[in-house]
Amino acid sequence: MASFRSVLREDQLQCSICLDVFTDPVSTPCGHNFCMICLNECWDSSLHCRCPMCKEEFPTRPTLRVNTFIAGLAAPFKKSVQEKSSNAANQLCSKTKNVFFDTYTHCKPHKTTTKLVRQKLMEPVENLENYICQKHEGPLELFCRDDQTYVCQVCTKGDHKTHNAVSIKEEILDTKAELGMINAVVQQMIQERVRKIEEIRQSTELYKKTTEMEKLDSMEIFSALMHCLERSQVELPKKMEEKQKAAERQAEGFFKDLEQEITELKMRNTELEQLSHTEDHLHLLQIYPSLCSPPHTKDWTDVTITPHLSVEALRREIIQDVLNNGINKFVFLELKKIQEHAVDVTLDPDTAHPHLALTNDGKEVTCENSKKNLPDNPERFDRCVSVLGKEGFSSGRFYYEVYANEKTEWNIGVVRESVNRKGQITACPENGFWCVSLDNQAGCVALDSPAIPLSLKQAAQKVGVFVDYEEGLISFYDVDAKSHIYSFTGQTFTGKLYPFFSPGLAKNSAPLIIYPWASHFMQTKF
């Protein structure tokens, strides 16, 4: 006869809460069986007293007593399970592959039941088999850094014996540390891009404001041109009529003179005809000398009226006036914008030629007859009577102004820091000089290659110098006349650029004076 144990299966004597063989089995009024501790803890943790299997709710909590019959049936199975458990104490809980690992009713026995205490719990996962070594059926508790794979303890004694295997916890900590560093880099990249977005946004806003200002300036220029054109449109017909009337008056004068001469010539003609028929030979011979030549008259060969030529000249004059007005307005607005980049320049005494005298504030320079006893340092000009500003500029834009009142000679501009300061110097862009010069004989000249004479109505009394380092542009302006003097364009700069001043020789005793923009800014501020 088959044994009683062979008829029963282990799963028929399992508690549906802890999924283990019954310990102190009890029965509910509905007929389902559970471990006493499992059922009590289930009811203690719930607001309702119901069967965990069929969910039948009981009005009062039943009194539980151990079912000795079921306890006797479960005893042999329980002993067998305890023997197997002692051989697999460190294995993962294999009874819970198809249930939630984090349920209180399942985890509790692992903390209280003797045979389950040594088992290792893990977070709930969908595919538990992925966390068990397929070769040795042990838990994957280690990580092989050489092969970048999970291994169990047995693996480290075989194929991975010589490999660098660490606990998963250690590998996770290292990985998380690396992730932290990567995350820090990503965060920095995010911040950089956020800053770049803000920078682009600000640049866009600035560009928008600049565009609006440019539009207003352009409208102002065109308005000035339109006003000038409208005025000229009214004035031109008036002036043309005036020219026509002047031509008519001139013609009337010519008519009067011509008619007078015609009258005189007719009278002479009558006299000559009468004499040609006279019989008084004595009278003819006596009066002939006074009549032998034509009467005195004007030479009318080159006399003409040219109204069309006068009108064309007038039209050119008006068009030129309109263009000049537009250019002057444009330069005026350009100067206003350029002066926003004004810097306060101070003269550098260490670069000044010994014949130059500087004021204490470093704003004026004059050439004197006497030569000062100064150290011949590398920065000082020894033959070219010049001086540099203290401040050098290697980027962006800057602008400064120089008074040259009553001076007949000067040289103003900017120079490269590395220019030659000893001996004879030829000022030109190739040598690092970008200057405009005024000479009493040659007039105003741009010291380009070659030098370019400048046609100015009069010498500038206040010279503005503007530099755009990145654009390679240096422009000079007559500030008082609001006119452009000359521009060096398409230049390439290296290193710092310094303002350059040469007040001419001692006979030209008036100083060059640098406009004090710092004082101007202070006055504007207050």
Coordinates of C-alpha atoms in Angstrom, one line a residue:
M1 CA 0.0 0.0 0.0
A2 CA 1.3 3.4 -0.9
S3 CA 2.3 5.5 2.1
F4 CA 0.0 8.3 3.3
R5 CA 2.7 10.8 2.5
S6 CA 2.9 9.7 -1.1
V7 CA -0.8 10.4 -1.5
L8 CA -0.6 14.0 -0.2
R9 CA 1.5 16.7 -1.9
E10 CA 3.5 19.4 -0.1
D11 CA 1.5 22.2 -1.8
Q12 CA -1.7 20.7 -0.3
L13 CA -0.4 21.5 3.2
Q14 CA 0.9 25.0 2.4
C15 CA -0.3 28.2 4.0
S16 CA -1.5 30.5 1.2
I17 CA -0.1 33.5 3.1
C18 CA 3.5 32.4 3.7
L19 CA 3.5 29.7 1.0
D20 CA 5.2 27.3 3.4
V21 CA 4.1 24.1 5.1
F22 CA 1.6 24.9 7.9
T23 CA 2.9 25.9 11.3
D24 CA 0.2 25.6 13.9
P25 CA -2.6 25.3 11.3
V26 CA -6.0 26.9 12.1
S27 CA -9.3 26.8 10.2
T28 CA -11.6 29.7 9.5
P29 CA -15.4 29.4 9.7
C30 CA -15.5 29.2 5.9
G31 CA -13.2 26.1 5.9
H32 CA -9.9 27.5 4.8
N33 CA -6.6 26.8 6.6
F34 CA -3.7 29.0 7.5
C35 CA -0.7 29.3 9.8
M36 CA -2.0 30.7 13.1
I37 CA 0.7 33.5 13.1
C38 CA 0.1 34.4 9.4
L39 CA -3.7 34.7 9.9
N40 CA -3.5 36.7 13.1
E41 CA -1.0 39.1 11.5
C42 CA -3.1 39.4 8.4
W43 CA -6.2 40.4 10.6
D44 CA -4.1 42.6 12.8
S45 CA -3.0 44.6 9.8
S46 CA -6.5 45.0 8.3
L47 CA -9.6 47.0 9.3
H48 CA -11.8 44.0 8.3
C49 CA -11.8 40.4 9.5
R50 CA -12.2 38.4 6.4
C51 CA -10.8 35.2 4.9
P52 CA -7.6 35.9 2.9
M53 CA -8.7 33.2 0.4
C54 CA -12.4 33.7 -0.4
K55 CA -12.7 37.2 1.2
E56 CA -15.7 36.1 3.3
E57 CA -16.1 38.7 6.0
F58 CA -16.8 37.7 9.6
P59 CA -19.0 39.9 11.9
T60 CA -16.7 39.1 14.9
R61 CA -13.2 37.9 15.0
P62 CA -13.3 34.1 15.3
T63 CA -11.4 32.4 18.1
L64 CA -8.6 30.4 16.6
R65 CA -7.5 26.9 17.7
V66 CA -4.8 24.7 16.3
N67 CA -6.2 22.0 14.0
T68 CA -4.4 19.0 15.4
F69 CA -5.4 16.8 12.5
I70 CA -3.9 19.0 9.9
A71 CA -0.9 19.7 12.1
G72 CA -0.2 16.0 12.2
L73 CA -0.4 15.7 8.4
A74 CA 1.9 18.6 7.9
A75 CA 4.6 17.5 10.4
P76 CA 6.5 15.1 8.1
F77 CA 6.5 17.6 5.3
K78 CA 7.7 20.4 7.6
K79 CA 10.6 18.3 8.8
S80 CA 11.6 17.6 5.1
V81 CA 11.5 21.2 4.2
Q82 CA 13.6 22.2 7.2
E83 CA 16.3 19.7 6.0
K84 CA 16.3 21.2 2.5
S85 CA 16.4 24.7 3.9
S86 CA 19.6 24.0 5.9
N87 CA 21.4 23.1 2.6
A88 CA 20.2 26.2 0.8
A89 CA 20.3 28.8 3.5
N90 CA 21.9 31.4 1.3
Q91 CA 19.7 30.9 -1.8
L92 CA 17.0 33.3 -2.9
C93 CA 13.5 32.7 -1.8
S94 CA 12.4 30.4 -4.6
K95 CA 8.8 30.1 -3.4
T96 CA 7.9 33.6 -4.5
K97 CA 8.5 33.8 -8.2
N98 CA 4.9 34.5 -9.0
V99 CA 3.9 36.8 -6.1
F100 CA 4.8 40.3 -4.9
F101 CA 8.0 40.3 -2.8
D102 CA 7.2 43.5 -0.9
T103 CA 3.9 42.3 0.6
Y104 CA 4.0 42.4 4.3
T105 CA 2.4 39.0 4.7
H106 CA 5.3 37.4 2.8
C107 CA 8.2 39.3 4.1
K108 CA 7.2 38.9 7.8
P109 CA 8.0 35.2 8.1
H110 CA 11.5 35.9 6.7
K111 CA 12.1 38.0 9.8
T112 CA 10.5 35.6 12.4
T113 CA 10.7 32.0 11.1
T114 CA 13.9 30.3 11.9
K115 CA 14.4 28.5 8.6
L116 CA 13.7 31.7 6.6
V117 CA 15.8 34.1 8.6
R118 CA 19.0 33.2 6.7
Q119 CA 17.4 33.6 3.3
K120 CA 18.2 36.8 1.4
L121 CA 15.4 39.0 0.2
M122 CA 15.6 41.4 -2.8
E123 CA 13.4 44.1 -4.3
P124 CA 10.5 42.8 -6.4
V125 CA 11.3 42.0 -10.0
E126 CA 9.3 40.7 -12.9
N127 CA 11.9 38.1 -14.1
L128 CA 13.5 36.5 -11.1
E129 CA 15.4 34.0 -13.3
N130 CA 17.6 36.9 -14.5
Y131 CA 18.9 37.2 -11.0
I132 CA 19.9 33.6 -10.6
C133 CA 23.1 32.0 -12.1
Q134 CA 21.9 29.7 -14.9
K135 CA 25.0 27.5 -14.5
H136 CA 25.2 27.1 -10.7
E137 CA 21.6 28.2 -9.7
G138 CA 23.0 30.5 -7.0
P139 CA 22.1 34.2 -6.5
L140 CA 24.0 36.6 -8.7
E141 CA 25.7 38.6 -5.9
L142 CA 28.9 39.6 -7.5
F143 CA 29.9 41.7 -10.6
C144 CA 32.9 40.7 -12.8
R145 CA 34.6 43.9 -13.9
D146 CA 36.7 42.1 -16.5
D147 CA 33.7 40.6 -18.3
Q148 CA 31.2 43.2 -17.2
T149 CA 28.7 40.6 -16.1
Y150 CA 27.0 39.3 -12.9
V151 CA 28.4 36.2 -11.3
C152 CA 27.6 34.0 -8.3
Q153 CA 30.1 32.9 -5.6
V154 CA 30.7 29.6 -7.4
C155 CA 31.6 31.4 -10.6
T156 CA 34.5 33.2 -8.8
K157 CA 36.0 29.8 -8.1
G158 CA 35.8 28.7 -11.7
D159 CA 35.9 30.7 -14.9
H160 CA 36.2 34.0 -13.1
K161 CA 38.7 32.9 -10.6
T162 CA 41.4 35.4 -11.7
H163 CA 39.0 38.2 -12.6
N164 CA 38.3 41.3 -10.7
A165 CA 34.9 40.5 -9.0
V166 CA 33.3 42.8 -6.5
S167 CA 30.1 42.8 -4.7
I168 CA 27.1 44.2 -6.6
K169 CA 26.7 46.8 -3.8
E170 CA 30.3 48.0 -4.4
E171 CA 29.9 48.1 -8.1
I172 CA 26.6 50.0 -7.8
L173 CA 28.3 52.5 -5.5
D174 CA 31.1 53.1 -8.0
T175 CA 28.6 53.2 -10.9
K176 CA 26.5 55.7 -9.0
A177 CA 29.6 57.8 -8.2
E178 CA 30.4 57.8 -12.0
L179 CA 26.8 58.6 -12.7
G180 CA 27.0 61.5 -10.3
M181 CA 30.0 62.9 -12.1
I182 CA 28.4 62.4 -15.5
N183 CA 25.3 64.1 -14.0
A184 CA 27.4 67.0 -12.8
V185 CA 28.8 67.4 -16.3
V186 CA 25.3 67.2 -17.8
Q187 CA 24.1 69.7 -15.3
Q188 CA 27.0 72.0 -16.2
M189 CA 26.2 71.6 -19.9
I190 CA 22.5 72.4 -19.1
Q191 CA 23.6 75.5 -17.2
E192 CA 25.9 76.6 -20.0
R193 CA 23.1 76.2 -22.5
V194 CA 20.7 78.0 -20.3
R195 CA 23.2 80.8 -20.0
K196 CA 23.7 80.7 -23.8
I197 CA 20.0 81.0 -24.3
E198 CA 19.9 84.0 -22.0
E199 CA 22.9 85.4 -23.8
I200 CA 21.3 84.9 -27.2
R201 CA 18.0 86.3 -25.8
Q202 CA 19.8 89.4 -24.5
S203 CA 21.7 89.8 -27.8
T204 CA 18.5 89.5 -29.7
E205 CA 16.9 92.1 -27.4
L206 CA 19.9 94.3 -27.8
Y207 CA 19.8 93.8 -31.6
K208 CA 16.1 94.6 -31.6
K209 CA 16.7 97.8 -29.7
T210 CA 19.7 98.7 -31.9
T211 CA 17.5 98.0 -35.0
E212 CA 14.8 100.3 -33.7
M213 CA 17.3 103.0 -33.0
E214 CA 18.9 102.5 -36.4
K215 CA 15.4 102.7 -38.0
L216 CA 14.7 106.0 -36.1
D217 CA 18.1 107.3 -37.2
S218 CA 17.5 106.3 -40.8
M219 CA 14.0 107.9 -40.7
E220 CA 15.6 111.0 -39.3
I221 CA 18.2 111.1 -42.1
F222 CA 15.5 110.4 -44.8
S223 CA 13.2 113.0 -43.2
A224 CA 16.0 115.5 -43.4
L225 CA 16.7 114.6 -47.0
M226 CA 12.9 114.7 -47.9
H227 CA 12.7 118.1 -46.2
C228 CA 15.6 119.3 -48.1
L229 CA 14.2 117.9 -51.4
E230 CA 10.8 119.4 -50.7
R231 CA 12.4 122.7 -50.0
S232 CA 14.5 122.4 -53.1
Q233 CA 11.4 121.4 -55.1
V234 CA 9.8 124.7 -54.1
E235 CA 13.0 126.8 -54.4
L236 CA 14.2 125.4 -57.8
P237 CA 11.3 126.7 -59.9
K238 CA 11.6 130.1 -58.1
K239 CA 15.3 130.2 -58.8
M240 CA 14.7 129.1 -62.3
E241 CA 12.1 131.9 -62.8
E242 CA 14.6 134.3 -61.2
K243 CA 17.2 133.1 -63.6
Q244 CA 14.8 133.5 -66.5
K245 CA 13.8 137.0 -65.5
A246 CA 17.5 137.9 -65.1
A247 CA 18.0 136.6 -68.6
E248 CA 15.1 138.6 -69.9
R249 CA 16.4 141.7 -68.2
Q250 CA 19.8 141.0 -69.7
A251 CA 18.2 140.5 -73.1
E252 CA 16.3 143.8 -72.7
G253 CA 19.5 145.6 -72.0
F254 CA 21.1 144.0 -75.0
F255 CA 18.0 145.0 -77.1
K256 CA 18.3 148.6 -75.9
D257 CA 22.0 148.8 -76.7
L258 CA 21.6 147.2 -80.0
E259 CA 18.7 149.4 -81.0
Q260 CA 20.7 152.5 -80.0
E261 CA 23.6 151.3 -82.1
I262 CA 21.2 150.5 -85.0
T263 CA 19.8 154.1 -84.8
E264 CA 23.4 155.5 -84.8
L265 CA 24.4 153.3 -87.7
K266 CA 21.2 154.4 -89.7
M267 CA 22.1 158.0 -89.1
R268 CA 25.6 157.4 -90.4
N269 CA 24.2 155.5 -93.3
T270 CA 22.0 158.5 -94.2
E271 CA 24.9 160.9 -93.9
L272 CA 27.0 158.7 -96.1
E273 CA 24.3 158.5 -98.8
Q274 CA 23.9 162.3 -98.8
L275 CA 27.6 162.9 -99.2
S276 CA 27.8 160.4 -102.0
H277 CA 25.4 162.7 -104.1
T278 CA 26.8 166.1 -103.1
E279 CA 28.3 168.5 -105.7
D280 CA 30.1 170.4 -103.0
H281 CA 33.5 168.8 -103.4
L282 CA 35.1 171.0 -100.8
H283 CA 32.6 170.1 -98.2
L284 CA 33.0 166.4 -99.1
L285 CA 36.7 166.5 -98.6
Q286 CA 36.4 168.4 -95.4
I287 CA 33.9 166.1 -93.7
Y288 CA 35.2 162.8 -95.1
P289 CA 37.9 162.2 -92.4
S290 CA 35.2 162.1 -89.7
L291 CA 33.0 159.7 -91.7
C292 CA 35.6 157.3 -93.2
S293 CA 35.4 154.9 -90.3
P294 CA 32.3 153.1 -88.8
P295 CA 30.9 154.6 -85.6
H296 CA 32.2 153.1 -82.3
T297 CA 30.0 150.1 -81.4
K298 CA 30.2 147.0 -79.1
D299 CA 31.5 143.7 -80.4
W300 CA 28.5 141.4 -80.2
T301 CA 30.2 138.3 -81.5
D302 CA 30.5 136.4 -78.1
V303 CA 27.5 138.0 -76.5
T304 CA 24.7 135.5 -75.9
I305 CA 22.0 134.4 -73.4
T306 CA 22.6 130.9 -71.9
P307 CA 19.6 130.2 -69.7
H308 CA 19.8 126.4 -70.1
L309 CA 23.4 126.2 -68.8
S310 CA 22.5 128.4 -65.8
V311 CA 19.6 126.1 -65.0
E312 CA 21.7 123.0 -65.2
A313 CA 24.3 124.5 -62.9
L314 CA 21.6 125.5 -60.5
R315 CA 20.2 122.0 -60.5
R316 CA 23.6 120.5 -59.7
E317 CA 24.1 123.0 -57.0
I318 CA 20.7 122.1 -55.3
I319 CA 21.4 118.3 -55.7
Q320 CA 24.8 118.7 -54.1
D321 CA 23.2 120.7 -51.3
V322 CA 20.7 117.9 -50.7
L323 CA 23.5 115.3 -50.7
N324 CA 25.7 117.4 -48.3
N325 CA 22.7 117.8 -46.0
G326 CA 22.1 114.0 -46.0
I327 CA 25.8 113.2 -45.5
N328 CA 26.1 115.8 -42.7
K329 CA 23.1 114.4 -41.0
F330 CA 24.4 110.8 -41.3
V331 CA 27.8 111.8 -39.9
F332 CA 26.1 113.7 -37.0
L333 CA 24.1 110.6 -36.0
E334 CA 27.2 108.4 -36.6
L335 CA 29.2 110.6 -34.3
K336 CA 26.5 110.4 -31.6
K337 CA 26.7 106.6 -31.6
I338 CA 30.5 106.5 -31.8
Q339 CA 30.8 108.8 -28.8
E340 CA 29.1 106.1 -26.7
H341 CA 32.5 104.3 -26.9
A342 CA 34.5 107.3 -25.6
V343 CA 37.4 106.5 -23.3
D344 CA 39.4 108.8 -21.0
V345 CA 42.9 108.9 -22.5
T346 CA 45.9 110.1 -20.4
L347 CA 49.4 110.7 -21.8
D348 CA 52.2 108.4 -20.8
P349 CA 55.3 110.4 -19.7
D350 CA 57.5 107.3 -20.1
T351 CA 56.9 107.4 -23.9
A352 CA 57.3 111.2 -24.4
H353 CA 60.1 112.7 -26.5
P354 CA 62.5 114.9 -24.3
H355 CA 61.3 118.1 -26.1
L356 CA 57.7 117.4 -25.0
A357 CA 56.1 119.0 -21.9
L358 CA 53.0 117.2 -20.4
T359 CA 50.6 118.8 -17.9
N360 CA 50.2 117.1 -14.5
D361 CA 46.8 115.7 -15.4
G362 CA 48.3 114.1 -18.6
K363 CA 45.7 115.9 -20.8
E364 CA 48.0 118.4 -22.7
V365 CA 51.2 118.1 -24.6
T366 CA 53.4 121.0 -26.0
C367 CA 56.7 121.0 -27.8
E368 CA 59.4 123.1 -26.2
N369 CA 62.8 124.4 -27.3
S370 CA 64.6 123.0 -24.3
K371 CA 65.4 119.3 -24.1
K372 CA 64.7 117.5 -20.8
N373 CA 67.3 115.1 -19.3
L374 CA 65.2 111.9 -19.3
P375 CA 66.2 108.3 -19.2
D376 CA 66.3 106.7 -22.6
N377 CA 64.0 103.8 -21.8
P378 CA 62.8 101.5 -24.6
E379 CA 59.3 103.0 -24.5
R380 CA 60.5 106.6 -25.2
F381 CA 60.6 108.2 -28.7
D382 CA 64.0 109.6 -29.2
R383 CA 63.7 111.4 -32.6
C384 CA 60.0 111.4 -33.5
V385 CA 58.5 114.2 -31.3
S386 CA 55.6 112.1 -30.1
V387 CA 53.9 110.6 -27.0
L388 CA 51.5 107.7 -26.5
G389 CA 48.5 107.3 -24.3
K390 CA 48.8 105.2 -21.2
E391 CA 45.8 103.0 -22.0
G392 CA 46.2 100.3 -24.6
F393 CA 43.3 98.5 -26.3
S394 CA 43.3 95.0 -27.8
S395 CA 39.6 94.4 -28.5
G396 CA 36.2 96.2 -28.9
R397 CA 35.7 99.8 -29.8
F398 CA 37.1 103.1 -28.4
Y399 CA 36.9 106.7 -29.2
Y400 CA 38.7 109.9 -28.1
E401 CA 38.9 113.6 -29.1
V402 CA 41.7 116.0 -29.4
Y403 CA 41.6 119.8 -29.4
A404 CA 44.0 121.3 -32.0
N405 CA 43.0 124.9 -31.8
E406 CA 45.2 127.4 -33.6
K407 CA 47.7 124.7 -34.4
T408 CA 49.3 124.5 -37.9
E409 CA 51.0 121.2 -37.4
W410 CA 50.0 118.0 -35.7
N411 CA 49.9 114.2 -36.1
I412 CA 47.1 112.2 -34.4
G413 CA 46.1 108.6 -34.6
V414 CA 46.8 105.2 -33.1
V415 CA 49.9 102.9 -33.2
R416 CA 50.7 99.3 -32.5
E417 CA 52.4 98.7 -29.2
S418 CA 55.4 97.1 -30.9
V419 CA 56.2 100.1 -33.2
N420 CA 59.8 101.3 -33.5
R421 CA 60.4 104.3 -31.2
K422 CA 64.0 105.0 -32.0
G423 CA 65.6 106.8 -34.8
Q424 CA 63.9 108.0 -38.0
I425 CA 60.3 106.8 -38.4
T426 CA 58.0 106.5 -41.4
A427 CA 54.4 106.7 -40.2
C428 CA 52.3 104.2 -42.3
P429 CA 50.1 101.2 -41.6
E430 CA 52.9 98.8 -42.6
N431 CA 55.0 100.2 -39.8
G432 CA 52.1 100.1 -37.3
F433 CA 51.0 103.7 -37.6
W434 CA 47.4 104.8 -38.5
C435 CA 47.5 108.6 -38.5
V436 CA 46.2 111.8 -40.0
S437 CA 48.7 114.7 -40.2
L438 CA 48.3 118.5 -40.6
D439 CA 51.3 120.3 -42.2
N440 CA 51.4 124.1 -42.8
Q441 CA 52.7 123.4 -46.4
A442 CA 51.2 120.1 -47.4
G443 CA 47.9 120.6 -45.7
C444 CA 45.9 117.7 -44.2
V445 CA 47.2 114.3 -45.2
A446 CA 46.2 110.7 -44.4
L447 CA 49.4 108.8 -43.7
D448 CA 48.3 105.8 -45.7
S449 CA 50.5 103.9 -48.3
P450 CA 50.9 106.1 -50.2
A451 CA 50.0 109.2 -48.3
I452 CA 46.6 110.7 -49.4
P453 CA 46.0 114.5 -49.5
L454 CA 42.7 115.4 -48.0
S455 CA 40.5 118.2 -49.4
L456 CA 39.1 120.0 -46.3
K457 CA 37.5 123.4 -46.3
Q458 CA 39.5 124.2 -43.3
A459 CA 41.7 122.4 -40.8
A460 CA 39.9 120.6 -38.1
Q461 CA 40.0 122.2 -34.7
K462 CA 38.7 119.2 -32.8
V463 CA 39.6 115.8 -34.1
G464 CA 37.7 112.6 -33.2
V465 CA 39.4 109.2 -33.5
F466 CA 37.3 106.0 -33.5
V467 CA 38.7 102.5 -33.6
D468 CA 36.8 99.2 -34.1
Y469 CA 39.4 96.6 -33.3
E470 CA 37.6 93.5 -34.7
E471 CA 36.4 95.3 -37.8
G472 CA 39.9 96.6 -38.6
L473 CA 38.6 100.2 -38.8
I474 CA 40.1 103.5 -37.8
S475 CA 38.1 106.7 -38.6
F476 CA 38.8 110.4 -38.1
Y477 CA 36.2 113.1 -37.8
D478 CA 36.0 116.9 -37.7
V479 CA 33.8 117.0 -34.5
D480 CA 32.9 120.7 -34.9
A481 CA 32.0 120.5 -38.5
K482 CA 30.3 117.0 -38.0
S483 CA 32.1 115.7 -41.0
H484 CA 34.2 112.7 -41.9
I485 CA 37.9 113.2 -42.5
Y486 CA 39.3 109.8 -43.4
S487 CA 39.1 106.0 -42.6
F488 CA 41.6 103.2 -42.7
T489 CA 39.6 100.1 -43.5
G490 CA 40.3 96.4 -43.8
Q491 CA 43.2 96.5 -41.3
T492 CA 44.5 93.6 -39.3
F493 CA 45.6 94.4 -35.7
T494 CA 47.8 92.3 -33.4
G495 CA 48.4 93.2 -29.8
K496 CA 47.4 96.4 -28.2
L497 CA 46.8 99.7 -29.9
Y498 CA 47.7 103.0 -28.2
P499 CA 46.5 106.6 -28.9
F500 CA 49.3 108.6 -30.6
F501 CA 50.0 112.3 -30.4
S502 CA 52.6 114.6 -32.0
P503 CA 52.1 118.4 -31.5
G504 CA 54.6 119.5 -34.1
L505 CA 57.7 121.5 -33.6
A506 CA 58.3 124.2 -31.0
K507 CA 57.5 127.1 -33.3
N508 CA 53.9 125.7 -33.3
S509 CA 53.6 126.4 -29.6
A510 CA 49.9 125.7 -29.1
P511 CA 49.2 122.5 -27.2
L512 CA 47.3 119.4 -28.2
I513 CA 44.5 118.9 -25.6
I514 CA 42.8 115.6 -24.9
Y515 CA 39.1 115.9 -24.2
P516 CA 38.4 114.8 -20.6
W517 CA 35.7 112.3 -21.1
A518 CA 35.8 111.2 -17.4
S519 CA 34.7 114.8 -16.4
H520 CA 32.0 114.7 -19.1
F521 CA 30.6 111.4 -17.8
M522 CA 30.6 112.8 -14.3
Q523 CA 28.7 115.9 -15.4
T524 CA 26.3 113.8 -17.4
K525 CA 25.7 111.5 -14.4
F526 CA 25.0 114.3 -12.0

